[in-house]
PDB file of C-alpha atoms in Angstrom:
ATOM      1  CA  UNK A  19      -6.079  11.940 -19.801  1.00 79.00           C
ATOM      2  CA  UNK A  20      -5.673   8.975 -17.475  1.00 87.00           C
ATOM      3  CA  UNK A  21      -3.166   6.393 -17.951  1.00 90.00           C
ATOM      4  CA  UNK A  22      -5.378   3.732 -19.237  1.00 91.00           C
ATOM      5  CA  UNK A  23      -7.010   5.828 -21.752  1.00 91.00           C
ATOM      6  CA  UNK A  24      -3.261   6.784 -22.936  1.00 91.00           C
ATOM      7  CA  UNK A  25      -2.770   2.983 -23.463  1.00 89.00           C
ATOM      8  CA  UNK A  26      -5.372   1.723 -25.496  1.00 91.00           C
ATOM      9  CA  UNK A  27      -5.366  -0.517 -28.349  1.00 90.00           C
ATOM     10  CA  UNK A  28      -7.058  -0.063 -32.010  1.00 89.00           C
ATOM     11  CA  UNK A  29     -10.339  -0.746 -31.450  1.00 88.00           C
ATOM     12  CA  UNK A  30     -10.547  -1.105 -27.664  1.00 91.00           C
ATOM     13  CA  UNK A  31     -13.046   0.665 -25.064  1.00 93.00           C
ATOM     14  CA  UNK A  32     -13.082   1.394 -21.440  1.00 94.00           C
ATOM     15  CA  UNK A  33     -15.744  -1.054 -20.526  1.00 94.00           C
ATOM     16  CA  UNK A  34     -15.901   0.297 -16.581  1.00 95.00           C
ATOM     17  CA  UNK A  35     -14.265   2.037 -14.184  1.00 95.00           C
ATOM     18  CA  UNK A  36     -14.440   0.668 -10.420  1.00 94.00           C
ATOM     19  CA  UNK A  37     -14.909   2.666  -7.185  1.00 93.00           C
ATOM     20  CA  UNK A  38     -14.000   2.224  -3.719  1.00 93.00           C
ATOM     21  CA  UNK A  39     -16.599   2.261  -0.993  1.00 92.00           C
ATOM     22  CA  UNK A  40     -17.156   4.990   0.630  1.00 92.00           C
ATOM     23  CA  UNK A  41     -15.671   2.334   4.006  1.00 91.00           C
ATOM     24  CA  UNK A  42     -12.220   2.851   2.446  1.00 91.00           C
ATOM     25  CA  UNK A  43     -11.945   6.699   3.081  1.00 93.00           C
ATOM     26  CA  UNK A  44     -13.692   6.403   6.440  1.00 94.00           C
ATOM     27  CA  UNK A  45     -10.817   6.709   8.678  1.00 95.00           C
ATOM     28  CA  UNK A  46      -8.468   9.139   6.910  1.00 97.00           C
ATOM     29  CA  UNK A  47     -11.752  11.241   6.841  1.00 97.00           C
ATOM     30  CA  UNK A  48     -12.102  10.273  10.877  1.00 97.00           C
ATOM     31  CA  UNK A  49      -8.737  11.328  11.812  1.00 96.00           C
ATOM     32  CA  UNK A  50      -9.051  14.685   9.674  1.00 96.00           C
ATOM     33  CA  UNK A  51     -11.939  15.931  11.697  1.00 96.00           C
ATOM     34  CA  UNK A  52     -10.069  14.831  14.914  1.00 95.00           C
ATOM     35  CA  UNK A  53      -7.413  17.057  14.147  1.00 94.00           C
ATOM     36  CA  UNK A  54     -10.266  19.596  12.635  1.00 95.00           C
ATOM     37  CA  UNK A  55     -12.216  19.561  15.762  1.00 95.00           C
ATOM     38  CA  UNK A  56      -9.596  19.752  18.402  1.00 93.00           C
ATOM     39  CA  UNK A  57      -8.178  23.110  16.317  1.00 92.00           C
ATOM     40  CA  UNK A  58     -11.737  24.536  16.140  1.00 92.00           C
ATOM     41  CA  UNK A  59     -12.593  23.914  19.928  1.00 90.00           C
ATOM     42  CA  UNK A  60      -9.590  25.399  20.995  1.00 89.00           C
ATOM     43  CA  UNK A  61     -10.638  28.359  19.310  1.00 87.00           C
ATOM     44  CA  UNK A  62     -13.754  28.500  20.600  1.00 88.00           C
ATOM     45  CA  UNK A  63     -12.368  28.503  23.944  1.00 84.00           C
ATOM     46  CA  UNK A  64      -9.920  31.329  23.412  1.00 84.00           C
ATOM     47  CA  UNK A  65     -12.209  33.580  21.537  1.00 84.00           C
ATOM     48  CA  UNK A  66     -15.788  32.636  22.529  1.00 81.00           C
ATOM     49  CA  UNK A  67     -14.807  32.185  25.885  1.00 78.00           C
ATOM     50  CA  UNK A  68     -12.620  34.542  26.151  1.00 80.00           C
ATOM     51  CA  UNK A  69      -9.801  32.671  27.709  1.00 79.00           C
ATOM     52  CA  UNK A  70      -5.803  33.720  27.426  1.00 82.00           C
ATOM     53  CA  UNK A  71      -3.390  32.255  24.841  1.00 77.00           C
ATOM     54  CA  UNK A  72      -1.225  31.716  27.851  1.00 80.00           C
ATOM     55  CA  UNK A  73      -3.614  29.590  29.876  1.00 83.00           C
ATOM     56  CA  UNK A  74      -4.046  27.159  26.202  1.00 81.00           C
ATOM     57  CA  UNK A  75      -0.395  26.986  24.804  1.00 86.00           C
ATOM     58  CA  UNK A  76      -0.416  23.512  25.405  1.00 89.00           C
ATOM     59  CA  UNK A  77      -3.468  23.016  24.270  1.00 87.00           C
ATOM     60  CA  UNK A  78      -3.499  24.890  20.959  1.00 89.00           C
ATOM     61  CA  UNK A  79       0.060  23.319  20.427  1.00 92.00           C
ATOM     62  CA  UNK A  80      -1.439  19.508  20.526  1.00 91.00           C
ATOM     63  CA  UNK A  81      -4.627  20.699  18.503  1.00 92.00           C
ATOM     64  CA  UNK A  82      -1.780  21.886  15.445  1.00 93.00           C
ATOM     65  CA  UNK A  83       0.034  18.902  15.554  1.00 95.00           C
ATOM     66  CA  UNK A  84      -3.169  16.702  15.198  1.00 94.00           C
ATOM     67  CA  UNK A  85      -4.688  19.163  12.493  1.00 95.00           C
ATOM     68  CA  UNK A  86      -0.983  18.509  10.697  1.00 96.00           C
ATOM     69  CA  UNK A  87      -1.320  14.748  11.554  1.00 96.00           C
ATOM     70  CA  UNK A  88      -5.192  14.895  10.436  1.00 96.00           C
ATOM     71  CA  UNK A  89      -4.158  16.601   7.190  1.00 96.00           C
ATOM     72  CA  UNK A  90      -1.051  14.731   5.806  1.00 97.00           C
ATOM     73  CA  UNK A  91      -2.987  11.454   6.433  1.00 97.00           C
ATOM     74  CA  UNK A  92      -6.024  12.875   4.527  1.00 97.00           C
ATOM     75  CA  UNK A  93      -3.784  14.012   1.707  1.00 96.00           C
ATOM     76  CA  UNK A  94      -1.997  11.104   1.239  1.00 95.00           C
ATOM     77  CA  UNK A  95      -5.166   8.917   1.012  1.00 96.00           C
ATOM     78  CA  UNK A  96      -6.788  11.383  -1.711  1.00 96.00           C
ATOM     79  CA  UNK A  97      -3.595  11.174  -3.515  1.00 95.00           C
ATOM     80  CA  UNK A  98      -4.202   7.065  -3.460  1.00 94.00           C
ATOM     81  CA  UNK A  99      -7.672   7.587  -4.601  1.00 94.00           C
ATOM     82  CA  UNK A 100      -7.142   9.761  -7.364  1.00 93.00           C
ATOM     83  CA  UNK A 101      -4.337   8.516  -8.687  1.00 94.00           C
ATOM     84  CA  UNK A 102      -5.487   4.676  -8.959  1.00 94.00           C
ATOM     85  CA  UNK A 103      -7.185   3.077 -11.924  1.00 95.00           C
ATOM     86  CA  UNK A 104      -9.224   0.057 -11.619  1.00 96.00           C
ATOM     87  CA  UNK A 105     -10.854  -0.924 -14.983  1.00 96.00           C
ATOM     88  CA  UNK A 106     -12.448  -2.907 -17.558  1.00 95.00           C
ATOM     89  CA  UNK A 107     -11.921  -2.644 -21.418  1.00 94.00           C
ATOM     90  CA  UNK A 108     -12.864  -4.947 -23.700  1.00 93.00           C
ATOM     91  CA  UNK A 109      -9.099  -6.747 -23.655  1.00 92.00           C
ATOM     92  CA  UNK A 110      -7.819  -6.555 -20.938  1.00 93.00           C
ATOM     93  CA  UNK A 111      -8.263  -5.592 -17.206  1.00 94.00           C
ATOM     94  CA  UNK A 112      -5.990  -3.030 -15.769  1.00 94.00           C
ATOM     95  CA  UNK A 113      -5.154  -1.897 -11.770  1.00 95.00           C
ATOM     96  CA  UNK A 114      -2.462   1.436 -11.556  1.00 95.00           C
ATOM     97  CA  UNK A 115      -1.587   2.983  -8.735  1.00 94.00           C
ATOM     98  CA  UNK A 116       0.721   5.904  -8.307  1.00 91.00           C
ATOM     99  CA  UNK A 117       1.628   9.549  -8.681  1.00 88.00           C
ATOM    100  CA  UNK A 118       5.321   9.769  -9.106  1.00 89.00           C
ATOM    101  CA  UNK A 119       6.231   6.269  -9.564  1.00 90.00           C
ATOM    102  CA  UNK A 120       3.580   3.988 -11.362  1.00 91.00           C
ATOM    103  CA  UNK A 121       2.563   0.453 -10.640  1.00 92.00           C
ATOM    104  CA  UNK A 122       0.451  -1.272 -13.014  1.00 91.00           C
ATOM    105  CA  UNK A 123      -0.732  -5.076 -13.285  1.00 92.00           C
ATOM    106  CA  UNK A 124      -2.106  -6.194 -16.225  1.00 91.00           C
ATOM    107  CA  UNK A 125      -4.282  -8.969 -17.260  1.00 92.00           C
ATOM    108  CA  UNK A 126      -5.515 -10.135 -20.541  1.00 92.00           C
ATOM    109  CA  UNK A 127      -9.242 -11.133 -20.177  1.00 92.00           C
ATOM    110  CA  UNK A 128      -8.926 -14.132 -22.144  1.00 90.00           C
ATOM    111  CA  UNK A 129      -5.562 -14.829 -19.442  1.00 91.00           C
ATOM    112  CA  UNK A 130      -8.163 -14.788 -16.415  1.00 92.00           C
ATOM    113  CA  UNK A 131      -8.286 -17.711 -15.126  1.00 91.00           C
ATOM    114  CA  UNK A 132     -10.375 -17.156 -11.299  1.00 92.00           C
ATOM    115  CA  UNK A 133     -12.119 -14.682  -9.744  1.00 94.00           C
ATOM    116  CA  UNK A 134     -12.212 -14.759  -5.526  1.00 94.00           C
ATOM    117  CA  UNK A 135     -14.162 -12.627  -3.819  1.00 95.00           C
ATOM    118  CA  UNK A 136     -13.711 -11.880  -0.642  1.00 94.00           C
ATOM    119  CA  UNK A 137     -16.490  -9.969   1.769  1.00 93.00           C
ATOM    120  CA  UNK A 138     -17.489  -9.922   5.352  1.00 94.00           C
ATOM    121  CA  UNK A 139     -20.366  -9.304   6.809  1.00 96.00           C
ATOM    122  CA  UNK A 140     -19.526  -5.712   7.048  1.00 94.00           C
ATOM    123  CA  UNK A 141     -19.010  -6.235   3.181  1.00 93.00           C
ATOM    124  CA  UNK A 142     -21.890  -7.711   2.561  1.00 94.00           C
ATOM    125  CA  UNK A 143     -24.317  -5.360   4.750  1.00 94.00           C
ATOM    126  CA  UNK A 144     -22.392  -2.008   3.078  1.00 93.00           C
ATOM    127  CA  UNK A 145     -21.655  -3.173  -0.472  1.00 92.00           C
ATOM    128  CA  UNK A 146     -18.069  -3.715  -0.587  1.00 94.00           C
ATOM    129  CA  UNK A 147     -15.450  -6.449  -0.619  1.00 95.00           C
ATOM    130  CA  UNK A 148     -12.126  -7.480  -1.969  1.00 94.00           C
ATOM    131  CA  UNK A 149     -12.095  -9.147  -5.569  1.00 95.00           C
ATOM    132  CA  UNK A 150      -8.490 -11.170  -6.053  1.00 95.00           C
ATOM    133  CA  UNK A 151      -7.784 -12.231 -10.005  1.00 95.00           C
ATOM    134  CA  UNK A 152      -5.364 -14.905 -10.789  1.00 93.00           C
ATOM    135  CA  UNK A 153      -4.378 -15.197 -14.276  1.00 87.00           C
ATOM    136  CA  UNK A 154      -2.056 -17.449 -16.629  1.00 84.00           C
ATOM    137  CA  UNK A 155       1.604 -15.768 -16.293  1.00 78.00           C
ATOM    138  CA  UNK A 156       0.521 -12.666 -14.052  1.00 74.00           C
ATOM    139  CA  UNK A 157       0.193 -14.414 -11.008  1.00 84.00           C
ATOM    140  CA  UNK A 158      -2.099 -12.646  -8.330  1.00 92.00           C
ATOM    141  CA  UNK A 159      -4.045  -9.183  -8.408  1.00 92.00           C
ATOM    142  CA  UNK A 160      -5.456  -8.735  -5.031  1.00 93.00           C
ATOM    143  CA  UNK A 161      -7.477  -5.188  -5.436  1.00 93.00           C
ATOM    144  CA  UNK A 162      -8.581  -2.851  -1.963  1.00 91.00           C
ATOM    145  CA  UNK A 163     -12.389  -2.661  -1.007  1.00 92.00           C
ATOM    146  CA  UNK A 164     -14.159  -1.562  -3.700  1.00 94.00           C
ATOM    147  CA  UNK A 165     -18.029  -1.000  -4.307  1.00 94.00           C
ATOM    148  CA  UNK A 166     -20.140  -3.606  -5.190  1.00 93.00           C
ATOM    149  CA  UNK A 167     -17.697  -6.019  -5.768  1.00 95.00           C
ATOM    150  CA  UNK A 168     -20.114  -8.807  -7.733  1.00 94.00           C
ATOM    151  CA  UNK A 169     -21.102  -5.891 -10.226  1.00 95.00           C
ATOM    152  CA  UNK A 170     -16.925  -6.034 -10.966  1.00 95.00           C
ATOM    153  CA  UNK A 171     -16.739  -9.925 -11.189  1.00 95.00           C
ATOM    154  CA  UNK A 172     -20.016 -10.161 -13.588  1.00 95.00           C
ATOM    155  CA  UNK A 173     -18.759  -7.473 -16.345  1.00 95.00           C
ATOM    156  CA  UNK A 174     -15.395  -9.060 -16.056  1.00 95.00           C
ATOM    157  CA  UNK A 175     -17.050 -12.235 -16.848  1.00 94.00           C
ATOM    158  CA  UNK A 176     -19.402 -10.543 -19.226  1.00 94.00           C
ATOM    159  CA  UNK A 177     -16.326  -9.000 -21.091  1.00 93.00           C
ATOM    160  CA  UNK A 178     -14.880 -12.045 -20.814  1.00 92.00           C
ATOM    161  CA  UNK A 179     -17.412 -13.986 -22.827  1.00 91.00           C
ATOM    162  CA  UNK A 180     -17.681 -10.901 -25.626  1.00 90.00           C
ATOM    163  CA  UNK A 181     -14.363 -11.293 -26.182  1.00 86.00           C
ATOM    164  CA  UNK A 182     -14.657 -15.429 -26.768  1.00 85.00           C
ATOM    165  CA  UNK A 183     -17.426 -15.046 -29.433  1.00 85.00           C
ATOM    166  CA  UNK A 184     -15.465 -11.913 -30.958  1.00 79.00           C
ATOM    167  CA  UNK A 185     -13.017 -14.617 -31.500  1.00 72.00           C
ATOM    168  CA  UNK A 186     -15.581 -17.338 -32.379  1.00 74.00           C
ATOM    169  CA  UNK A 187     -16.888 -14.957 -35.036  1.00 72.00           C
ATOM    170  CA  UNK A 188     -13.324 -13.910 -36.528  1.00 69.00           C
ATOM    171  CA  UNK A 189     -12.467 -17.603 -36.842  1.00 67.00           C
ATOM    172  CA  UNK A 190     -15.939 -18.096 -38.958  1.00 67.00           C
ATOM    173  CA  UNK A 191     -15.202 -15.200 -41.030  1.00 64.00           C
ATOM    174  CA  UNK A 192     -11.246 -16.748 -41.980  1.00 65.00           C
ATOM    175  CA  UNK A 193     -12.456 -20.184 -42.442  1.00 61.00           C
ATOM    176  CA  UNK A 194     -14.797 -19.335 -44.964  1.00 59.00           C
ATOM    177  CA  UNK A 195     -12.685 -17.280 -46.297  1.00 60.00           C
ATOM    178  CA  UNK A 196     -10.137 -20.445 -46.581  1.00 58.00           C
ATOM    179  CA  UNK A 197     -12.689 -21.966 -48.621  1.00 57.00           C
ATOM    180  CA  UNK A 198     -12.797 -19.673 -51.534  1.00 57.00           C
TER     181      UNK A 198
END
C-alpha cells in the first residue's frame, strides 16, 4: 500500500497518479548499457576471439568498474522512481519521495494558488515539462519532468473546481437547513 493511499481522509479518492517521461530515465538507462556493453565486448573478445585473460586485464578491469558504475547509478534512479508519489485526490495534492527517509509536500487544493509550467522545446516536441505549484502557507513545489505536464495542471484545476461546488453545495444544504 503506498503512502498516499495509507493517508487518506473519509471520503477522499486518488484522483491521478503522475508519471515521468520516459526523458527522465534516459541517461541512468545510457550509462547502464555503457557499462553493459563494455563488459559484454570484452567477453566477446576473450571467448569469441579467443584472446588471453592476460593480454585484457586491463581491459576487463575498466569494463567491471563501469558495469559497477553503470549499475549503482541505474539502481539508485529506480529506487527514485519507485519510491516517489506524485498525485491528485480530491483534497489535496501530494509529492513523496523517499525510501528510508520520507519527504512529503502537501497542498490543499483549495490552498493552490498558481500553477507554472515550465517546458522547452524538447518538452514540448516529447511530452514532458516541469509543473511548479505555489500555494497559501506551503510555499513552492517544484516537481521533475513528468509526462504530459498540461494533462497534470487541467485535473488539478478540474479537482480544483469539484471541490468549490462540493462546498457551494454543502453551504446550500446548511442554509436551508438554518431556515427550518
Amino acid at each position: 500500500m503506498s503512502y498516499v493511499e495509507k493517508t487518506l481522509a473519509g471520503g477522499e479518492e486518488i484522483i491521478h497518479r503522475a508519471n515521468f517521461n520516459w526523458t527522465y530515465s534516459f541517461f541512468p538507462v545510457f550509462w547502464f548499457s555503457l557499462g553493459a556493453s563494455s563488459l559484454a565486448l570484452l567477453f566477446f573478445i576473450q571467448y569469441a576471439a579467443g584472446v588471453p585473460f592476460a593480454e585484457l586485464k586491463v581491459g576487463w578491469w575498466s569494463a567491471i568498474v563501469a558495469g559497477v558504475c553503470g549499475s549503482l547509478i541505474l539502481l539508485g534512479h529506480i529506487i527514485i522512481l519507485v519510491t516517489t508519489e506524485i498525485v491528485v485526490t480530491t483534497y489535496r495534492f501530494v509529492f513523496k519521495r523517499g525510501l528510508i527517509s520520507r519527504d512529503t509536500q502537501e497542498v490543499s487544493l483549495g490552498k493552490i494558488e498558481e500553477i507554472t509550467l515550465h517546458q522547452s522545446i524538447w518538452g514540448r516536441f516529447l511530452g514532458y515539462g516541469q509543473l511548479v505549484l505555489r500555494g497559501t502557507g506551503v510555499g513552492v513545489i517544484t516537481l521533475p519532468d513528468l509526462d504530459d505536464p498540461i494533462r497534470l495542471r487541467k485535473i488539478i484545476e478540474n479537482a480544483k473546481s469539484a471541490l468549490r461546488q462540493d462546498s457551494r453545495k454543502r453551504q446550500r444544504i446548511n442554509d436551508d437547513e438554518d431556515d427550518y
